[in-house]
């Protein structure tokens, strides 16, 4: 219990000013857990609200048990300062900060300004609402049918050529590009009208 508590505290410390962790004790019928190694069952989500914590026990962590925890983090998160229409590019002036229990927010909620500013609202967002990941989309830097420059680069070379984008793409997305009539390759969107292939 002590090690799981410490592990959860480490994982949640950066999320807010105050963390409250309630751990359900394991079944008293289980044998003692030797060399416990806690891990998060769902590693790609922030450990907030009801969380399942795995614990590997024994040599080579052969036995695995799961404990249930309730994690409440009191901190600040970003909400819409006013109603935002669909298709609007979001700026920091449209945001305000609110304090509260981050565990009450959806797992999809974006709490940091840098994850929100510069994105486009995919649906109307009401004043006071938190921003959910699927409400927002990064703006397209490449449009389908656009003439683009593709830069192929490696440690000792850099070559560029013109092509036609076959799909829309936001920063960091992979997009198919056609050269001439036959050749098609995939490249990463680096900036407006410019894609990169790393070798």
Coordinates of N, CA, C and O in Angstrom, one line a residue:
X1 N 0.8 -1.2 0.0 CA 0.0 0.0 0.0 C 0.9 1.3 0.0 O 0.6 2.2 -0.7
X2 N 1.9 1.2 0.9 CA 2.8 2.4 1.0 C 3.5 2.7 -0.4 O 3.5 3.8 -0.8
X3 N 4.0 1.6 -1.0 CA 4.7 1.9 -2.3 C 3.7 2.3 -3.4 O 4.1 3.2 -4.2
X4 N 2.5 1.8 -3.4 CA 1.5 2.2 -4.4 C 1.2 3.7 -4.2 O 1.1 4.5 -5.1
X5 N 1.0 4.0 -2.9 CA 0.7 5.4 -2.5 C 1.8 6.4 -3.0 O 1.5 7.4 -3.6
X6 N 3.0 6.0 -2.7 CA 4.2 6.9 -3.1 C 4.2 7.0 -4.7 O 4.5 8.0 -5.2
X7 N 4.0 5.8 -5.3 CA 4.0 5.8 -6.8 C 3.0 6.8 -7.4 O 3.3 7.6 -8.2
X8 N 1.8 6.7 -6.8 CA 0.7 7.6 -7.3 C 1.0 9.0 -7.0 O 0.7 9.9 -7.8
X9 N 1.6 9.3 -5.9 CA 1.9 10.7 -5.5 C 2.9 11.2 -6.6 O 2.8 12.3 -7.1
X10 N 4.0 10.4 -6.9 CA 4.9 10.8 -7.9 C 4.3 11.1 -9.3 O 4.6 12.1 -9.9
X11 N 3.3 10.2 -9.7 CA 2.7 10.3 -11.0 C 1.8 11.6 -11.0 O 1.5 12.1 -12.1
X12 N 1.2 12.0 -9.9 CA 0.2 13.0 -9.9 C 0.7 14.4 -9.4 O 0.0 15.4 -9.6
X13 N 1.9 14.4 -8.9 CA 2.4 15.7 -8.3 C 2.3 16.9 -9.2 O 2.0 18.0 -8.8
X14 N 2.7 16.6 -10.5 CA 2.8 17.7 -11.5 C 1.4 18.2 -11.9 O 1.3 19.2 -12.6
X15 N 0.3 17.5 -11.6 CA -1.0 17.8 -12.2 C -1.7 19.0 -11.5 O -2.6 19.6 -12.1
X16 N -1.4 19.2 -10.2 CA -2.1 20.3 -9.5 C -1.4 20.6 -8.2 O -0.4 20.1 -7.8
X17 N -2.0 21.6 -7.4 CA -1.4 22.0 -6.2 C -1.6 21.0 -5.1 O -0.8 20.9 -4.2
X18 N -2.8 20.3 -5.1 CA -3.1 19.5 -4.0 C -3.7 18.2 -4.5 O -4.5 18.2 -5.4
X19 N -3.1 17.1 -4.0 CA -3.6 15.7 -4.4 C -4.1 14.9 -3.3 O -3.5 14.9 -2.2
X20 N -5.3 14.4 -3.5 CA -5.9 13.5 -2.5 C -6.0 12.1 -3.1 O -6.6 11.9 -4.1
X21 N -5.3 11.1 -2.4 CA -5.3 9.7 -2.9 C -6.0 8.8 -1.9 O -5.6 8.7 -0.8
X22 N -7.0 8.2 -2.4 CA -7.7 7.1 -1.6 C -7.4 5.8 -2.2 O -7.8 5.6 -3.4
X23 N -6.8 4.9 -1.4 CA -6.5 3.5 -2.0 C -7.4 2.5 -1.3 O -7.5 2.5 -0.1
X24 N -8.0 1.6 -2.1 CA -8.7 0.5 -1.5 C -7.7 -0.6 -1.2 O -6.9 -1.0 -2.0
X25 N -7.7 -1.1 0.1 CA -6.8 -2.1 0.4 C -7.0 -3.4 -0.3 O -8.2 -3.7 -0.7
X26 N -6.0 -4.2 -0.6 CA -6.1 -5.4 -1.3 C -6.9 -6.4 -0.4 O -7.0 -6.3 0.8
X27 N -7.4 -7.5 -1.1 CA -8.1 -8.5 -0.3 C -7.2 -9.1 0.7 O -6.0 -9.4 0.4
X28 N -7.7 -9.3 2.0 CA -6.8 -9.9 3.0 C -6.4 -11.4 2.8 O -5.5 -11.9 3.4
X29 N -7.1 -12.0 1.8 CA -6.8 -13.4 1.5 C -5.6 -13.6 0.6 O -5.1 -14.7 0.5
X30 N -5.1 -12.5 0.0 CA -4.0 -12.6 -0.9 C -2.7 -12.8 -0.1 O -2.6 -12.2 1.0
X31 N -1.8 -13.6 -0.6 CA -0.5 -13.6 0.1 C 0.3 -12.3 0.0 O -0.1 -11.5 -0.8
X32 N 1.3 -12.1 0.8 CA 2.0 -10.9 0.9 C 2.7 -10.6 -0.5 O 3.1 -11.6 -1.2
X33 N 2.7 -9.4 -0.9 CA 3.4 -9.0 -2.2 C 4.8 -8.7 -1.9 O 5.2 -7.7 -1.2
X34 N 5.7 -9.6 -2.5 CA 7.2 -9.3 -2.3 C 7.7 -8.4 -3.4 O 7.3 -8.6 -4.6
X35 N 8.6 -7.5 -3.1 CA 9.1 -6.6 -4.1 C 8.1 -6.0 -5.0 O 8.1 -6.2 -6.2
X36 N 7.1 -5.2 -4.4 CA 6.0 -4.7 -5.3 C 6.5 -3.6 -6.2 O 7.4 -2.8 -5.9
X37 N 6.1 -3.7 -7.5 CA 6.4 -2.7 -8.5 C 5.1 -2.2 -9.1 O 4.5 -2.8 -10.0
X38 N 4.7 -1.0 -8.6 CA 3.4 -0.5 -9.2 C 3.5 0.1 -10.6 O 4.6 0.5 -11.0
X39 N 2.5 0.0 -11.4 CA 2.4 0.6 -12.7 C 1.0 1.0 -13.0 O 0.0 0.5 -12.4
X40 N 0.8 2.0 -13.9 CA -0.6 2.4 -14.2 C -1.1 1.5 -15.3 O -0.5 1.3 -16.3
X41 N -2.3 1.0 -15.1 CA -3.0 0.1 -16.0 C -3.2 0.8 -17.3 O -3.1 0.2 -18.4
X42 N -3.6 2.1 -17.3 CA -3.8 2.8 -18.5 C -2.8 4.0 -18.6 O -3.1 5.1 -18.2
X43 N -1.6 3.6 -19.1 CA -0.5 4.6 -19.0 C -0.7 5.8 -19.9 O 0.0 6.8 -19.6
X44 N -1.6 5.8 -20.9 CA -1.6 7.0 -21.7 C -2.7 8.0 -21.3 O -2.9 9.0 -21.9
X45 N -3.3 7.8 -20.1 CA -4.2 8.8 -19.6 C -3.7 9.3 -18.3 O -3.1 8.6 -17.5
X46 N -4.0 10.6 -18.0 CA -3.6 11.2 -16.7 C -4.3 10.4 -15.6 O -5.5 10.1 -15.7
X47 N -3.6 10.1 -14.5 CA -4.2 9.3 -13.4 C -5.1 10.2 -12.6 O -4.6 10.8 -11.6
X48 N -6.3 10.4 -13.0 CA -7.3 11.2 -12.3 C -8.6 10.5 -12.1 O -9.0 9.6 -13.0
X49 N -9.3 10.8 -11.1 CA -10.6 10.1 -10.8 C -10.4 8.7 -10.4 O -9.5 8.4 -9.6
X50 N -11.2 7.8 -10.9 CA -11.1 6.4 -10.5 C -10.0 5.8 -11.4 O -10.0 5.8 -12.6
X51 N -9.0 5.2 -10.7 CA -7.8 4.7 -11.4 C -7.5 3.3 -11.0 O -7.6 2.9 -9.8
X52 N -7.1 2.4 -11.9 CA -6.7 1.1 -11.6 C -5.2 1.1 -11.6 O -4.5 1.5 -12.6
X53 N -4.6 0.6 -10.5 CA -3.1 0.5 -10.4 C -2.7 -1.0 -10.4 O -3.2 -1.7 -9.5
X54 N -1.8 -1.3 -11.3 CA -1.3 -2.7 -11.3 C -0.1 -2.8 -10.4 O 0.6 -1.8 -10.2
X55 N 0.1 -3.9 -9.8 CA 1.3 -4.2 -8.9 C 1.9 -5.5 -9.3 O 1.2 -6.5 -9.2
X56 N 3.2 -5.5 -9.8 CA 3.9 -6.7 -10.0 C 4.5 -7.2 -8.7 O 5.2 -6.4 -8.1
X57 N 4.3 -8.5 -8.4 CA 4.9 -9.0 -7.1 C 5.8 -10.1 -7.4 O 5.7 -10.8 -8.4
X58 N 6.7 -10.4 -6.5 CA 7.6 -11.5 -6.5 C 8.7 -11.4 -7.5 O 8.9 -10.3 -8.2
X59 N 9.6 -12.4 -7.6 CA 10.7 -12.3 -8.6 C 10.2 -12.2 -10.0 O 9.2 -12.9 -10.4
X60 N 10.9 -11.4 -10.8 CA 10.5 -11.2 -12.2 C 9.1 -10.6 -12.4 O 8.5 -10.6 -13.4
X61 N 8.4 -10.2 -11.3 CA 7.1 -9.6 -11.3 C 6.1 -10.6 -12.0 O 5.2 -10.2 -12.8
X62 N 6.2 -11.9 -11.6 CA 5.3 -12.9 -12.2 C 3.8 -12.7 -11.8 O 2.9 -12.9 -12.6
X63 N 3.6 -12.3 -10.6 CA 2.2 -12.1 -10.2 C 1.8 -10.7 -10.4 O 2.6 -9.8 -10.1
X64 N 0.6 -10.5 -10.9 CA 0.1 -9.1 -11.0 C -1.2 -8.9 -10.3 O -2.1 -9.8 -10.4
X65 N -1.3 -7.9 -9.5 CA -2.6 -7.6 -8.8 C -3.0 -6.2 -9.2 O -2.2 -5.4 -9.6
X66 N -4.3 -5.9 -9.0 CA -4.8 -4.6 -9.3 C -5.5 -4.0 -8.1 O -6.2 -4.7 -7.4
X67 N -5.1 -2.7 -7.8 CA -5.8 -2.0 -6.7 C -6.6 -0.9 -7.3 O -6.2 -0.3 -8.4
X68 N -7.7 -0.5 -6.7 CA -8.5 0.6 -7.2 C -8.1 1.8 -6.3 O -8.0 1.7 -5.1
X69 N -8.0 3.0 -7.0 CA -7.7 4.2 -6.3 C -8.6 5.3 -6.8 O -9.1 5.3 -7.9
X70 N -8.9 6.2 -5.9 CA -9.7 7.5 -6.3 C -8.7 8.6 -6.1 O -8.2 8.8 -5.0
X71 N -8.4 9.3 -7.2 CA -7.4 10.4 -7.1 C -8.1 11.7 -7.5 O -8.6 11.9 -8.6
X72 N -8.1 12.6 -6.5 CA -8.6 13.9 -6.7 C -7.5 14.9 -6.7 O -6.7 14.9 -5.8
X73 N -7.4 15.7 -7.8 CA -6.3 16.7 -7.9 C -7.0 18.1 -7.9 O -7.8 18.3 -8.8
X74 N -6.6 18.9 -7.0 CA -7.1 20.3 -7.0 C -6.1 21.2 -7.7 O -4.9 21.2 -7.4
X75 N -6.6 21.8 -8.8 CA -5.6 22.6 -9.6 C -6.4 23.5 -10.5 O -7.6 23.6 -10.5
X76 N -5.6 24.1 -11.4 CA -6.3 25.0 -12.4 C -6.4 24.3 -13.8 O -5.5 23.5 -14.1
X77 N -7.5 24.7 -14.5 CA -7.6 24.2 -15.8 C -8.2 25.3 -16.6 O -8.7 26.3 -16.1
X78 N -8.2 25.1 -18.0 CA -8.6 26.1 -18.9 C -10.0 25.9 -19.3 O -10.4 24.8 -19.6
X79 N -10.8 27.0 -19.4 CA -12.2 26.9 -19.9 C -12.4 28.0 -20.9 O -11.5 29.0 -21.0
X80 N -13.4 27.9 -21.7 CA -13.8 29.0 -22.6 C -14.2 30.2 -21.9 O -15.1 30.1 -21.0
X81 N -13.7 31.4 -22.2 CA -14.0 32.6 -21.5 C -15.3 33.2 -22.1 O -16.0 34.0 -21.5
X82 N -15.7 32.7 -23.3 CA -16.9 33.2 -24.0 C -17.3 32.1 -24.9 O -16.6 31.1 -25.1
X83 N -18.5 32.2 -25.5 CA -19.0 31.2 -26.5 C -18.0 31.3 -27.7 O -17.7 32.3 -28.2
X84 N -17.7 30.1 -28.2 CA -16.8 30.0 -29.3 C -17.5 29.3 -30.4 O -18.0 28.2 -30.2
X85 N -17.6 29.9 -31.6 CA -18.3 29.2 -32.7 C -17.5 28.2 -33.4 O -16.2 28.2 -33.4
X86 N -18.1 27.2 -34.0 CA -17.5 26.2 -34.8 C -16.6 26.9 -35.9 O -17.1 27.9 -36.5
X87 N -15.4 26.4 -36.2 CA -14.6 26.9 -37.2 C -13.7 28.1 -36.7 O -12.9 28.6 -37.5
X88 N -13.8 28.5 -35.5 CA -13.0 29.6 -34.9 C -11.6 29.1 -34.6 O -11.4 28.1 -33.9
X89 N -10.6 29.9 -34.9 CA -9.2 29.7 -34.5 C -9.1 30.2 -33.1 O -9.4 31.3 -32.8
X90 N -8.7 29.3 -32.2 CA -8.7 29.7 -30.7 C -7.4 30.5 -30.3 O -6.3 30.0 -30.6
X91 N -7.6 31.6 -29.7 CA -6.5 32.4 -29.2 C -6.5 32.4 -27.7 O -7.6 32.1 -27.1
X92 N -5.4 32.9 -27.0 CA -5.4 32.9 -25.6 C -6.4 33.8 -25.0 O -6.9 33.7 -23.9
X93 N -6.8 34.9 -25.8 CA -7.8 35.8 -25.3 C -9.2 35.2 -25.1 O -10.0 35.7 -24.3
X94 N -9.4 34.0 -25.7 CA -10.7 33.3 -25.6 C -10.8 32.4 -24.4 O -11.8 31.7 -24.2
X95 N -9.7 32.3 -23.6 CA -9.6 31.3 -22.5 C -9.5 32.0 -21.2 O -9.1 33.1 -21.0
X96 N -10.0 31.3 -20.2 CA -9.8 31.8 -18.8 C -9.5 30.5 -17.9 O -9.7 29.4 -18.4
X97 N -9.0 30.8 -16.8 CA -8.6 29.7 -15.9 C -9.6 29.5 -14.8 O -10.2 30.5 -14.3
X98 N -9.8 28.3 -14.4 CA -10.7 28.0 -13.3 C -10.0 27.0 -12.4 O -9.3 26.1 -12.9
X99 N -10.3 27.1 -11.1 CA -9.7 26.1 -10.1 C -10.8 25.1 -9.8 O -12.0 25.4 -9.8
X100 N -10.4 23.8 -9.5 CA -11.3 22.8 -9.2 C -10.7 21.5 -9.1 O -9.5 21.3 -9.2
X101 N -11.6 20.4 -9.0 CA -11.1 19.1 -8.9 C -10.9 18.5 -10.3 O -11.9 18.3 -11.0
X102 N -9.7 18.3 -10.7 CA -9.4 17.9 -12.1 C -9.9 16.5 -12.3 O -10.2 16.0 -13.4
X103 N -10.2 15.7 -11.2 CA -10.7 14.4 -11.3 C -12.2 14.4 -11.8 O -12.6 13.4 -12.3
X104 N -12.8 15.5 -11.7 CA -14.2 15.6 -12.2 C -14.3 15.9 -13.7 O -15.4 15.8 -14.3
X105 N -13.2 16.2 -14.3 CA -13.2 16.5 -15.7 C -13.2 15.2 -16.5 O -12.7 14.2 -16.0
X106 N -13.6 15.3 -17.7 CA -13.5 14.1 -18.6 C -12.1 13.7 -18.9 O -11.2 14.6 -18.8
X107 N -11.8 12.4 -19.1 CA -10.5 12.0 -19.4 C -9.9 12.6 -20.7 O -8.7 12.7 -20.9
X108 N -10.9 13.1 -21.6 CA -10.5 13.8 -22.8 C -10.2 15.3 -22.6 O -9.8 15.9 -23.6
X109 N -10.4 15.8 -21.4 CA -10.2 17.3 -21.2 C -8.8 17.7 -21.4 O -7.9 17.0 -20.9
X110 N -8.6 18.8 -22.0 CA -7.2 19.4 -22.2 C -7.2 20.5 -21.1 O -8.0 21.4 -21.1
X111 N -6.1 20.4 -20.2 CA -6.1 21.4 -19.1 C -5.1 22.5 -19.3 O -5.1 23.5 -18.6
X112 N -4.2 22.3 -20.3 CA -3.1 23.3 -20.5 C -3.4 24.2 -21.7 O -3.8 23.7 -22.8
X113 N -3.1 25.5 -21.6 CA -3.3 26.5 -22.7 C -2.6 26.1 -24.0 O -3.2 26.2 -25.1
X114 N -1.4 25.6 -23.8 CA -0.6 25.3 -25.1 C -1.2 24.2 -25.9 O -0.9 24.1 -27.1
X115 N -2.0 23.3 -25.3 CA -2.7 22.3 -26.1 C -3.9 22.8 -26.8 O -4.5 22.0 -27.6
X116 N -4.3 24.0 -26.5 CA -5.6 24.5 -27.0 C -5.4 25.7 -28.0 O -6.0 25.7 -29.1
X117 N -4.5 26.6 -27.7 CA -4.3 27.8 -28.5 C -3.8 27.4 -29.9 O -2.9 26.5 -30.0
X118 N -4.3 28.0 -31.0 CA -3.9 27.7 -32.3 C -4.7 26.5 -33.0 O -4.5 26.3 -34.2
X119 N -5.6 25.9 -32.2 CA -6.4 24.9 -32.8 C -7.7 25.5 -33.3 O -8.1 26.6 -32.9
X120 N -8.5 24.7 -34.1 CA -9.8 25.2 -34.6 C -10.9 24.4 -33.9 O -10.8 23.2 -33.8
X121 N -11.9 25.2 -33.5 CA -13.1 24.5 -32.8 C -13.8 23.7 -33.9 O -14.2 24.2 -34.9
X122 N -14.1 22.4 -33.6 CA -14.8 21.6 -34.5 C -16.3 21.6 -34.2 O -17.1 21.1 -35.0
X123 N -16.7 22.2 -33.1 CA -18.1 22.4 -32.7 C -18.2 23.6 -31.8 O -17.2 24.1 -31.3
X124 N -19.4 24.1 -31.7 CA -19.6 25.3 -30.8 C -19.2 24.9 -29.3 O -19.5 23.8 -28.9
X125 N -18.4 25.8 -28.7 CA -18.0 25.6 -27.3 C -18.6 26.7 -26.4 O -18.4 27.8 -26.7
X126 N -19.3 26.3 -25.4 CA -20.0 27.3 -24.6 C -19.1 27.9 -23.6 O -18.1 27.3 -23.1
X127 N -19.4 29.1 -23.2 CA -18.6 29.8 -22.2 C -18.6 29.0 -20.9 O -19.6 28.5 -20.5
X128 N -17.4 28.9 -20.3 CA -17.3 28.1 -19.0 C -17.0 26.6 -19.2 O -16.8 25.9 -18.3
X129 N -17.1 26.2 -20.5 CA -16.8 24.7 -20.7 C -15.4 24.4 -20.8 O -14.6 25.2 -21.3
X130 N -15.0 23.2 -20.3 CA -13.7 22.7 -20.5 C -13.5 22.3 -22.0 O -14.5 22.1 -22.7
X131 N -12.3 22.2 -22.5 CA -12.0 21.8 -23.9 C -11.7 20.4 -23.9 O -10.8 19.9 -23.3
X132 N -12.4 19.6 -24.7 CA -12.2 18.2 -24.9 C -11.4 18.0 -26.2 O -11.6 18.8 -27.2
X133 N -10.5 17.0 -26.2 CA -9.6 16.8 -27.3 C -10.3 16.7 -28.7 O -9.9 17.3 -29.7
X134 N -11.5 16.0 -28.7 CA -12.2 15.8 -30.0 C -13.0 17.1 -30.4 O -13.5 17.1 -31.5
X135 N -13.0 18.1 -29.5 CA -13.7 19.4 -29.9 C -12.7 20.2 -30.8 O -13.2 21.2 -31.4
X136 N -11.5 19.9 -30.8 CA -10.5 20.8 -31.5 C -9.7 20.0 -32.6 O -9.5 18.8 -32.5
X137 N -9.3 20.8 -33.6 CA -8.4 20.2 -34.6 C -7.3 21.2 -35.0 O -7.6 22.4 -35.0
X138 N -6.1 20.7 -35.2 CA -5.0 21.5 -35.6 C -5.4 22.1 -37.0 O -5.9 21.3 -37.8
X139 N -5.0 23.3 -37.3 CA -5.3 23.9 -38.7 C -4.5 23.2 -39.7 O -3.4 22.7 -39.5
X140 N -5.1 23.0 -40.9 CA -4.4 22.4 -42.0 C -3.3 23.3 -42.5 O -3.6 24.5 -42.8
X141 N -2.1 22.8 -42.7 CA -1.0 23.6 -43.3 C -0.8 23.2 -44.7 O -0.1 23.9 -45.5
X142 N -1.4 22.1 -45.1 CA -1.4 21.6 -46.4 C -2.8 21.2 -46.8 O -3.5 20.5 -46.1
X143 N -3.2 21.6 -48.0 CA -4.5 21.3 -48.5 C -4.4 20.3 -49.7 O -3.5 20.3 -50.4
X144 N -5.4 19.5 -49.8 CA -5.5 18.5 -50.9 C -5.4 19.2 -52.2 O -6.1 20.2 -52.4
X145 N -4.6 18.7 -53.1 CA -4.5 19.4 -54.4 C -3.4 20.5 -54.5 O -3.1 21.0 -55.6
X146 N -2.9 20.9 -53.4 CA -1.9 22.0 -53.3 C -0.6 21.6 -53.8 O -0.2 20.4 -53.6
X147 N 0.2 22.5 -54.5 CA 1.6 22.2 -54.9 C 2.4 22.4 -53.6 O 2.3 23.4 -52.9
X148 N 3.2 21.4 -53.3 CA 4.0 21.5 -52.0 C 5.4 21.1 -52.3 O 5.8 20.5 -53.3
X149 N 6.3 21.6 -51.4 CA 7.7 21.2 -51.5 C 8.0 20.1 -50.5 O 7.6 20.2 -49.3
X150 N 8.6 19.0 -51.0 CA 9.0 17.9 -50.1 C 10.5 17.9 -50.0 O 11.2 17.9 -51.0
X151 N 11.0 18.0 -48.7 CA 12.4 18.0 -48.5 C 12.8 16.6 -47.9 O 12.2 16.2 -46.9
X152 N 13.7 15.9 -48.6 CA 14.2 14.7 -48.1 C 15.6 15.0 -47.5 O 16.4 15.6 -48.1
X153 N 15.8 14.6 -46.2 CA 17.0 15.0 -45.5 C 17.6 13.8 -44.7 O 16.8 13.0 -44.2
X154 N 18.9 13.8 -44.6 CA 19.6 12.8 -43.8 C 20.8 13.5 -43.2 O 20.8 14.7 -43.2
X155 N 21.7 12.7 -42.6 CA 22.8 13.3 -41.9 C 23.7 14.1 -42.8 O 24.3 15.1 -42.3
X156 N 23.8 13.7 -44.1 CA 24.8 14.4 -44.9 C 24.2 15.0 -46.2 O 24.9 15.4 -47.1
X157 N 22.8 15.0 -46.3 CA 22.3 15.5 -47.5 C 20.9 16.1 -47.3 O 20.3 15.9 -46.3
X158 N 20.5 16.9 -48.3 CA 19.2 17.6 -48.3 C 18.7 17.8 -49.7 O 19.4 18.5 -50.4
X159 N 17.6 17.2 -50.1 CA 17.1 17.3 -51.5 C 15.7 17.8 -51.4 O 14.9 17.3 -50.6
X160 N 15.3 18.7 -52.3 CA 13.9 19.1 -52.3 C 13.3 18.9 -53.7 O 14.0 19.1 -54.7
X161 N 12.0 18.6 -53.7 CA 11.3 18.6 -55.0 C 9.8 18.9 -54.8 O 9.3 18.8 -53.7
X162 N 9.2 19.3 -55.9 CA 7.8 19.7 -55.9 C 6.9 18.5 -56.1 O 7.2 17.6 -56.8
X163 N 5.7 18.5 -55.4 CA 4.8 17.5 -55.6 C 3.4 18.0 -55.4 O 3.2 19.2 -55.1
X164 N 2.4 17.2 -55.5 CA 1.0 17.6 -55.2 C 0.5 16.8 -54.0 O 0.5 15.6 -54.0
X165 N 0.0 17.5 -53.0 CA -0.6 16.9 -51.8 C -1.9 16.1 -52.2 O -2.7 16.7 -52.9
X166 N -2.0 14.9 -51.7 CA -3.2 14.1 -52.0 C -4.3 14.2 -50.9 O -5.4 13.6 -51.0
X167 N -3.9 14.8 -49.8 CA -4.9 15.0 -48.7 C -4.5 16.2 -47.8 O -3.4 16.7 -48.0
X168 N -5.4 16.6 -47.0 CA -5.1 17.7 -46.1 C -4.2 17.2 -45.0 O -4.3 16.1 -44.6
X169 N -3.5 18.1 -44.4 CA -2.6 17.7 -43.3 C -2.3 18.9 -42.3 O -2.1 20.0 -42.7
X170 N -2.3 18.6 -41.0 CA -1.9 19.6 -40.0 C -0.5 19.3 -39.6 O 0.1 18.3 -40.0
X171 N 0.1 20.2 -38.8 CA 1.5 20.1 -38.4 C 1.8 18.7 -37.8 O 1.0 18.2 -36.9
X172 N 2.8 18.0 -38.3 CA 3.2 16.7 -37.8 C 2.5 15.5 -38.4 O 2.9 14.4 -38.1
X173 N 1.4 15.8 -39.1 CA 0.7 14.6 -39.7 C 1.4 14.1 -41.0 O 2.1 14.8 -41.6
X174 N 1.2 12.8 -41.2 CA 1.7 12.2 -42.4 C 0.7 12.4 -43.6 O -0.4 12.1 -43.4
X175 N 1.2 12.8 -44.7 CA 0.4 13.1 -45.9 C 1.0 12.4 -47.1 O 2.2 12.4 -47.3
X176 N 0.1 11.9 -48.0 CA 0.6 11.3 -49.3 C 0.8 12.4 -50.3 O -0.1 13.3 -50.4
X177 N 1.9 12.3 -51.0 CA 2.2 13.3 -52.0 C 2.5 12.6 -53.3 O 3.2 11.5 -53.4
X178 N 2.0 13.2 -54.5 CA 2.3 12.5 -55.8 C 3.3 13.4 -56.5 O 3.2 14.6 -56.6
X179 N 4.2 12.7 -57.2 CA 5.2 13.3 -58.1 C 5.0 12.7 -59.4 O 5.0 11.5 -59.6
X180 N 4.8 13.6 -60.5 CA 4.5 13.1 -61.8 C 3.3 12.2 -61.8 O 2.3 12.5 -61.0
X181 N 3.2 11.2 -62.7 CA 1.9 10.5 -62.8 C 1.9 9.2 -61.9 O 0.9 8.8 -61.6
X182 N 3.1 8.7 -61.6 CA 3.1 7.4 -61.0 C 3.6 7.4 -59.5 O 3.1 6.6 -58.7
X183 N 4.6 8.2 -59.2 CA 5.3 8.1 -57.9 C 4.5 8.8 -56.8 O 4.1 9.9 -56.9
X184 N 4.2 8.0 -55.7 CA 3.5 8.5 -54.5 C 4.4 8.2 -53.3 O 4.9 7.1 -53.2
X185 N 4.5 9.1 -52.4 CA 5.2 8.9 -51.2 C 4.6 9.6 -50.0 O 3.7 10.5 -50.2
X186 N 4.9 9.2 -48.8 CA 4.3 9.8 -47.6 C 5.4 10.7 -47.0 O 6.5 10.3 -46.8
X187 N 4.9 11.9 -46.6 CA 5.9 12.8 -45.9 C 5.2 13.5 -44.7 O 3.9 13.6 -44.7
X188 N 6.0 14.1 -43.8 CA 5.4 14.7 -42.6 C 5.3 16.2 -42.8 O 6.2 16.9 -43.3
X189 N 4.2 16.8 -42.4 CA 3.9 18.2 -42.6 C 4.8 19.0 -41.6 O 4.7 18.8 -40.4
X190 N 5.7 19.9 -42.1 CA 6.6 20.6 -41.2 C 6.2 22.1 -41.0 O 6.3 22.6 -40.0
X191 N 5.7 22.7 -42.1 CA 5.1 24.1 -42.0 C 4.2 24.3 -43.2 O 4.0 23.3 -44.0
X192 N 3.7 25.5 -43.4 CA 2.7 25.7 -44.5 C 3.4 25.3 -45.8 O 4.3 25.9 -46.2
X193 N 2.8 24.3 -46.5 CA 3.2 24.0 -47.9 C 4.6 23.2 -47.9 O 5.1 23.0 -49.0
X194 N 5.1 22.9 -46.8 CA 6.4 22.2 -46.8 C 6.3 20.9 -46.0 O 5.8 20.9 -44.8
X195 N 6.7 19.8 -46.6 CA 6.7 18.5 -46.0 C 8.2 17.9 -45.9 O 9.0 18.3 -46.7
X196 N 8.4 17.0 -45.0 CA 9.7 16.5 -44.8 C 9.7 15.0 -44.7 O 8.8 14.4 -44.2
X197 N 10.7 14.4 -45.3 CA 11.0 12.9 -45.2 C 12.4 12.8 -44.6 O 13.4 13.3 -45.1
X198 N 12.4 12.1 -43.5 CA 13.7 11.9 -42.8 C 14.3 10.6 -43.1 O 13.6 9.6 -43.1
X199 N 15.6 10.6 -43.5 CA 16.3 9.3 -43.8 C 17.4 9.1 -42.7 O 17.9 10.0 -42.1

